[in-house]
């Protein structure tokens, strides 16, 4: 029969509340009482969860994973990479979805700490938040860059350059670039890479500034884009979700893709290839990024030697139906 916290309390001769305090390591418990509870836990082999097991292993195998928006299929791809790599080493995940909200993010970090995690992987929008500076456990930023913290990210600047190069090669000259949130470094890298390449080609560009990568607002920006820049013939979107919104809006107002307007996304989420026309995009290796971040964090937790604390993965252009074929003469 499975033992309960009540059985532990009876054997140790203490209250359930005391057992709970010991197991969760919250609040003061006299050393003798703590010993009684720990002995009872061992004797009954009581193990309600990873937190309790860590009591007598003295080493938790829990990792906190914080993502900004699970409605965006890109982030579950990252999570999958993290989880698969962690499971190979017998680590488990506690997961938080911050909705790009700093308050919510801080609450999750608190929850992680209360659950005795040994490390955190965070796709934070706030890498400079004091909550990270004050953490006493290793942190790896995923899909985010930070000079002073270990991080795993894709080459956003090269991604922006590629998107611009490919849309220009295919004949767009009145290009609108959707600029991702200004406080997210990889988003700015993409933006800067794109405009650098457009300028070098001697072309003008227009900008639609977005404040998040969220599903909910993508339609609003797509609408604004065509209202402001009705003659645009090429759109470099901030991510695939924004690109999908642009395709939807183009269809609504009767602009043909790719004949009238070409669109390039960013991420290569699984559904990009299922659209009609299928989305040309810049692929970030999300699953591999997740695996790399997990591997890096495991090394930090286990205090193994680390050659490189900042891991940048390559990106590539995926040609589908929202860009025209390159004309080859002859």
Coordinates of C-alpha atoms in Angstrom, one line a residue:
X1 CA 0.0 0.0 0.0
X2 CA 1.3 3.5 -0.8
X3 CA 2.5 5.4 2.2
X4 CA 1.1 8.9 2.8
X5 CA 2.4 12.0 4.5
X6 CA 0.2 11.1 7.4
X7 CA 2.0 7.8 7.9
X8 CA 5.3 9.6 8.0
X9 CA 3.9 12.0 10.6
X10 CA 2.6 9.1 12.8
X11 CA 6.0 7.3 12.7
X12 CA 8.0 10.4 13.5
X13 CA 5.5 11.5 16.1
X14 CA 5.0 15.0 14.6
X15 CA 2.3 16.8 12.8
X16 CA 1.6 16.6 9.1
X17 CA 2.5 20.3 8.8
X18 CA 5.9 19.6 10.3
X19 CA 6.6 16.8 7.8
X20 CA 5.5 19.1 5.0
X21 CA 7.9 21.8 6.2
X22 CA 10.8 19.3 6.2
X23 CA 10.0 17.8 2.8
X24 CA 9.6 21.2 1.2
X25 CA 12.4 22.8 3.2
X26 CA 10.2 25.7 4.2
X27 CA 10.1 27.3 7.6
X28 CA 12.1 26.4 10.7
X29 CA 12.2 22.8 12.1
X30 CA 14.4 21.8 15.0
X31 CA 17.3 19.6 13.9
X32 CA 16.2 16.7 16.1
X33 CA 12.7 16.8 14.7
X34 CA 14.0 17.1 11.1
X35 CA 16.1 14.0 11.7
X36 CA 13.0 12.1 13.0
X37 CA 11.1 13.1 9.9
X38 CA 13.9 12.2 7.5
X39 CA 14.3 8.8 9.2
X40 CA 10.6 8.1 8.9
X41 CA 10.7 9.1 5.2
X42 CA 13.5 6.6 4.6
X43 CA 12.0 3.9 6.7
X44 CA 8.7 4.1 4.8
X45 CA 10.4 4.7 1.5
X46 CA 8.0 7.7 1.2
X47 CA 8.5 9.6 -2.0
X48 CA 5.6 11.8 -3.1
X49 CA 7.7 13.6 -5.8
X50 CA 11.1 14.6 -6.9
X51 CA 11.4 17.1 -4.1
X52 CA 11.0 14.4 -1.4
X53 CA 13.4 12.1 -3.2
X54 CA 16.0 14.9 -3.2
X55 CA 15.8 15.0 0.6
X56 CA 17.8 11.8 1.0
X57 CA 19.6 11.9 -2.3
X58 CA 20.6 15.4 -1.3
X59 CA 20.6 16.2 -5.0
X60 CA 17.5 17.2 -6.9
X61 CA 17.2 16.3 -10.5
X62 CA 14.7 19.0 -11.3
X63 CA 15.2 21.8 -13.8
X64 CA 13.0 24.8 -14.3
X65 CA 12.2 25.7 -18.0
X66 CA 10.6 29.1 -18.7
X67 CA 9.1 29.9 -22.1
X68 CA 7.4 33.2 -23.2
X69 CA 4.5 31.9 -25.2
X70 CA 3.4 28.3 -25.6
X71 CA 0.7 29.3 -28.2
X72 CA 3.6 29.8 -30.6
X73 CA 4.6 26.4 -31.9
X74 CA 8.2 27.5 -32.1
X75 CA 8.6 27.4 -28.3
X76 CA 7.3 23.8 -27.8
X77 CA 10.0 22.8 -30.3
X78 CA 12.6 24.3 -28.1
X79 CA 11.0 22.6 -25.0
X80 CA 11.1 19.2 -26.8
X81 CA 14.8 19.5 -27.4
X82 CA 15.4 20.4 -23.7
X83 CA 13.2 17.6 -22.4
X84 CA 14.7 14.9 -24.6
X85 CA 18.3 15.8 -23.6
X86 CA 17.4 16.1 -19.9
X87 CA 15.6 12.7 -19.8
X88 CA 18.7 11.0 -21.2
X89 CA 20.5 12.2 -18.0
X90 CA 17.5 11.4 -15.7
X91 CA 16.6 15.1 -15.1
X92 CA 13.0 16.2 -15.0
X93 CA 11.4 19.5 -16.0
X94 CA 9.1 21.9 -14.2
X95 CA 7.7 24.3 -16.8
X96 CA 6.4 27.9 -16.7
X97 CA 4.8 30.0 -19.4
X98 CA 5.5 33.7 -18.8
X99 CA 3.3 35.3 -21.5
X100 CA 6.1 37.8 -21.9
X101 CA 5.1 39.2 -18.5
X102 CA 8.0 40.1 -16.1
X103 CA 5.8 39.7 -13.0
X104 CA 4.7 36.2 -14.1
X105 CA 8.2 35.3 -14.9
X106 CA 9.4 36.3 -11.4
X107 CA 6.6 34.2 -9.8
X108 CA 7.6 31.2 -11.8
X109 CA 11.3 31.6 -10.8
X110 CA 10.1 31.7 -7.2
X111 CA 8.1 28.5 -7.8
X112 CA 11.1 26.8 -9.3
X113 CA 13.2 27.7 -6.3
X114 CA 10.6 26.4 -3.9
X115 CA 10.6 23.2 -5.8
X116 CA 14.3 22.8 -5.2
X117 CA 15.4 23.0 -8.9
X118 CA 19.2 22.8 -9.5
X119 CA 19.2 25.0 -12.6
X120 CA 17.0 27.1 -14.9
X121 CA 16.7 27.4 -18.7
X122 CA 15.0 30.6 -19.6
X123 CA 13.7 32.1 -22.9
X124 CA 13.3 35.3 -21.0
X125 CA 12.3 38.7 -22.5
X126 CA 14.2 40.2 -19.5
X127 CA 17.7 38.8 -19.3
X128 CA 18.9 41.8 -17.3
X129 CA 16.2 41.4 -14.6
X130 CA 17.6 41.4 -11.0
X131 CA 15.9 38.0 -10.4
X132 CA 18.5 36.3 -12.5
X133 CA 21.4 38.2 -10.9
X134 CA 20.2 37.0 -7.5
X135 CA 19.8 33.3 -8.4
X136 CA 22.3 31.0 -6.7
X137 CA 21.9 28.2 -9.2
X138 CA 23.1 28.0 -12.9
X139 CA 21.0 29.7 -15.6
X140 CA 21.2 29.2 -19.3
X141 CA 19.4 31.6 -21.6
X142 CA 17.8 29.9 -24.6
X143 CA 17.0 31.8 -27.9
X144 CA 18.2 34.8 -26.0
X145 CA 21.7 36.3 -25.8
X146 CA 23.5 37.7 -22.8
X147 CA 27.1 38.7 -22.5
X148 CA 27.5 37.6 -18.9
X149 CA 25.4 34.5 -18.9
X150 CA 25.7 31.2 -20.7
X151 CA 23.3 31.2 -23.7
X152 CA 22.3 29.2 -26.7
X153 CA 20.8 31.1 -29.7
X154 CA 20.7 31.1 -33.5
X155 CA 22.6 33.5 -35.8
X156 CA 19.8 36.1 -36.0
X157 CA 21.8 38.7 -37.9
X158 CA 22.7 36.2 -40.6
X159 CA 19.0 35.2 -40.7
X160 CA 18.0 38.8 -41.3
X161 CA 20.7 39.2 -44.0
X162 CA 19.5 36.0 -45.7
X163 CA 15.9 37.0 -45.7
X164 CA 16.7 40.4 -47.3
X165 CA 19.1 38.9 -49.8
X166 CA 16.6 36.3 -51.0
X167 CA 13.6 38.7 -51.2
X168 CA 15.7 41.2 -53.3
X169 CA 17.1 38.4 -55.6
X170 CA 13.5 37.5 -56.3
X171 CA 12.6 41.0 -57.4
X172 CA 11.1 42.9 -54.4
X173 CA 12.2 46.6 -54.1
X174 CA 9.6 48.2 -51.8
X175 CA 10.3 46.1 -48.8
X176 CA 8.6 46.3 -45.4
X177 CA 10.6 44.9 -42.4
X178 CA 8.6 43.9 -39.3
X179 CA 10.8 44.8 -36.4
X180 CA 10.5 42.4 -33.4
X181 CA 10.4 43.6 -29.8
X182 CA 13.2 46.1 -29.1
X183 CA 14.1 44.5 -25.8
X184 CA 14.8 41.1 -27.3
X185 CA 18.3 41.0 -28.6
X186 CA 17.9 38.2 -31.3
X187 CA 14.9 40.1 -32.7
X188 CA 17.1 43.2 -33.1
X189 CA 19.9 41.1 -34.7
X190 CA 17.5 39.9 -37.3
X191 CA 16.2 43.4 -38.0
X192 CA 19.6 44.9 -38.2
X193 CA 20.8 42.1 -40.5
X194 CA 17.9 42.7 -42.9
X195 CA 18.2 46.5 -43.1
X196 CA 22.0 46.4 -43.5
X197 CA 21.5 44.1 -46.6
X198 CA 18.6 46.2 -48.0
X199 CA 20.7 49.4 -47.6
X200 CA 23.8 47.8 -49.2
X201 CA 21.6 47.0 -52.2
X202 CA 20.7 50.7 -52.5
X203 CA 17.0 50.1 -51.8
X204 CA 14.6 51.9 -49.4
X205 CA 12.8 50.0 -46.7
X206 CA 9.8 50.6 -44.4
X207 CA 9.4 49.4 -40.8
X208 CA 6.5 48.1 -38.8
X209 CA 7.4 48.0 -35.2
X210 CA 6.0 45.2 -33.1
X211 CA 6.1 44.8 -29.3
X212 CA 5.8 41.1 -28.9
X213 CA 5.9 37.8 -30.8
X214 CA 2.5 36.8 -29.6
X215 CA -0.3 35.2 -31.6
X216 CA -2.9 37.7 -30.5
X217 CA -1.5 40.9 -31.9
X218 CA -0.1 39.6 -35.2
X219 CA -3.3 40.3 -37.1
X220 CA -3.3 44.0 -36.0
X221 CA 0.2 44.6 -37.3
X222 CA -0.5 42.9 -40.6
X223 CA -3.5 45.1 -41.1
X224 CA -1.4 48.2 -40.1
X225 CA 1.3 47.1 -42.6
X226 CA -0.9 47.1 -45.7
X227 CA -2.8 50.3 -44.6
X228 CA 0.5 52.2 -44.1
X229 CA 2.4 50.7 -47.0
X230 CA -0.2 49.7 -49.6
X231 CA 2.4 49.4 -52.4
X232 CA 4.8 47.1 -50.5
X233 CA 6.0 44.2 -52.7
X234 CA 8.0 42.3 -50.1
X235 CA 7.6 41.6 -46.4
X236 CA 10.3 40.3 -44.0
X237 CA 8.3 39.2 -41.0
X238 CA 9.5 39.1 -37.4
X239 CA 8.5 35.4 -37.1
X240 CA 6.3 32.8 -38.8
X241 CA 3.2 33.8 -36.8
X242 CA 3.5 37.4 -38.0
X243 CA 4.1 36.1 -41.6
X244 CA 1.0 34.0 -41.4
X245 CA -1.0 37.0 -40.3
X246 CA 0.5 38.9 -43.3
X247 CA -0.6 36.1 -45.7
X248 CA -4.1 36.2 -44.2
X249 CA -4.4 40.0 -44.6
X250 CA -3.0 39.9 -48.1
X251 CA -5.7 37.4 -49.1
X252 CA -8.4 39.5 -47.5
X253 CA -7.5 42.6 -49.4
X254 CA -6.8 40.8 -52.7
X255 CA -3.0 41.0 -52.9
X256 CA -1.6 37.9 -54.6
X257 CA 1.3 36.1 -52.9
X258 CA 4.0 35.8 -54.3
X259 CA 3.0 37.6 -57.5
X260 CA 2.1 41.0 -55.9
X261 CA 3.9 40.7 -52.6
X262 CA 6.5 38.2 -51.4
X263 CA 6.7 37.1 -47.7
X264 CA 9.5 35.5 -45.7
X265 CA 9.0 34.3 -42.2
X266 CA 11.4 33.4 -39.4
X267 CA 11.6 30.2 -37.3
X268 CA 10.3 27.4 -39.7
X269 CA 7.6 26.2 -37.3
X270 CA 6.0 22.9 -38.3
X271 CA 2.8 24.4 -39.8
X272 CA 4.8 26.7 -42.1
X273 CA 5.0 24.0 -44.8
X274 CA 1.2 23.2 -44.6
X275 CA 0.0 26.7 -45.6
X276 CA -1.2 27.5 -49.0
X277 CA 1.0 28.9 -50.4
X278 CA 3.5 27.3 -48.1
X279 CA 5.7 29.8 -46.2
X280 CA 9.2 30.6 -47.3
X281 CA 11.1 31.2 -44.1
X282 CA 14.4 31.3 -42.3
X283 CA 14.9 28.1 -40.3
X284 CA 16.1 28.3 -36.8
X285 CA 17.1 24.8 -35.5
X286 CA 14.8 25.0 -32.5
X287 CA 15.0 21.4 -31.4
X288 CA 18.8 21.4 -31.6
X289 CA 18.9 24.7 -29.7
X290 CA 16.9 23.1 -26.9
X291 CA 19.2 20.1 -26.7
X292 CA 22.3 22.3 -26.6
X293 CA 20.9 24.4 -23.8
X294 CA 20.1 21.3 -21.8
X295 CA 23.5 19.9 -22.4
X296 CA 25.1 23.2 -21.3
X297 CA 23.0 23.4 -18.1
X298 CA 23.8 19.8 -17.2
X299 CA 27.5 20.6 -17.4
X300 CA 27.1 23.7 -15.2
X301 CA 25.0 21.8 -12.6
X302 CA 27.5 18.9 -12.5
X303 CA 30.4 21.3 -12.6
X304 CA 32.0 19.8 -15.6
X305 CA 34.5 21.7 -17.8
X306 CA 32.8 24.0 -20.4
X307 CA 34.6 25.0 -23.5
X308 CA 32.0 27.5 -24.7
X309 CA 29.4 29.3 -22.7
X310 CA 27.8 30.9 -25.7
X311 CA 26.6 28.6 -28.4
X312 CA 25.4 30.0 -31.7
X313 CA 23.7 27.7 -34.2
X314 CA 23.4 28.4 -37.9
X315 CA 20.2 29.4 -39.8
X316 CA 19.2 28.7 -43.4
X317 CA 16.7 29.9 -46.0
X318 CA 13.8 27.4 -46.7
X319 CA 12.3 28.2 -50.1
X320 CA 8.6 27.5 -50.4
X321 CA 5.6 29.2 -52.1
X322 CA 5.5 32.7 -50.7
X323 CA 8.6 33.8 -52.7
X324 CA 9.0 33.7 -56.4
X325 CA 11.5 31.5 -58.2
X326 CA 14.8 33.1 -59.1
X327 CA 14.9 33.8 -62.8
X328 CA 17.9 32.2 -64.4
X329 CA 18.5 33.5 -67.9
X330 CA 19.9 31.3 -70.7

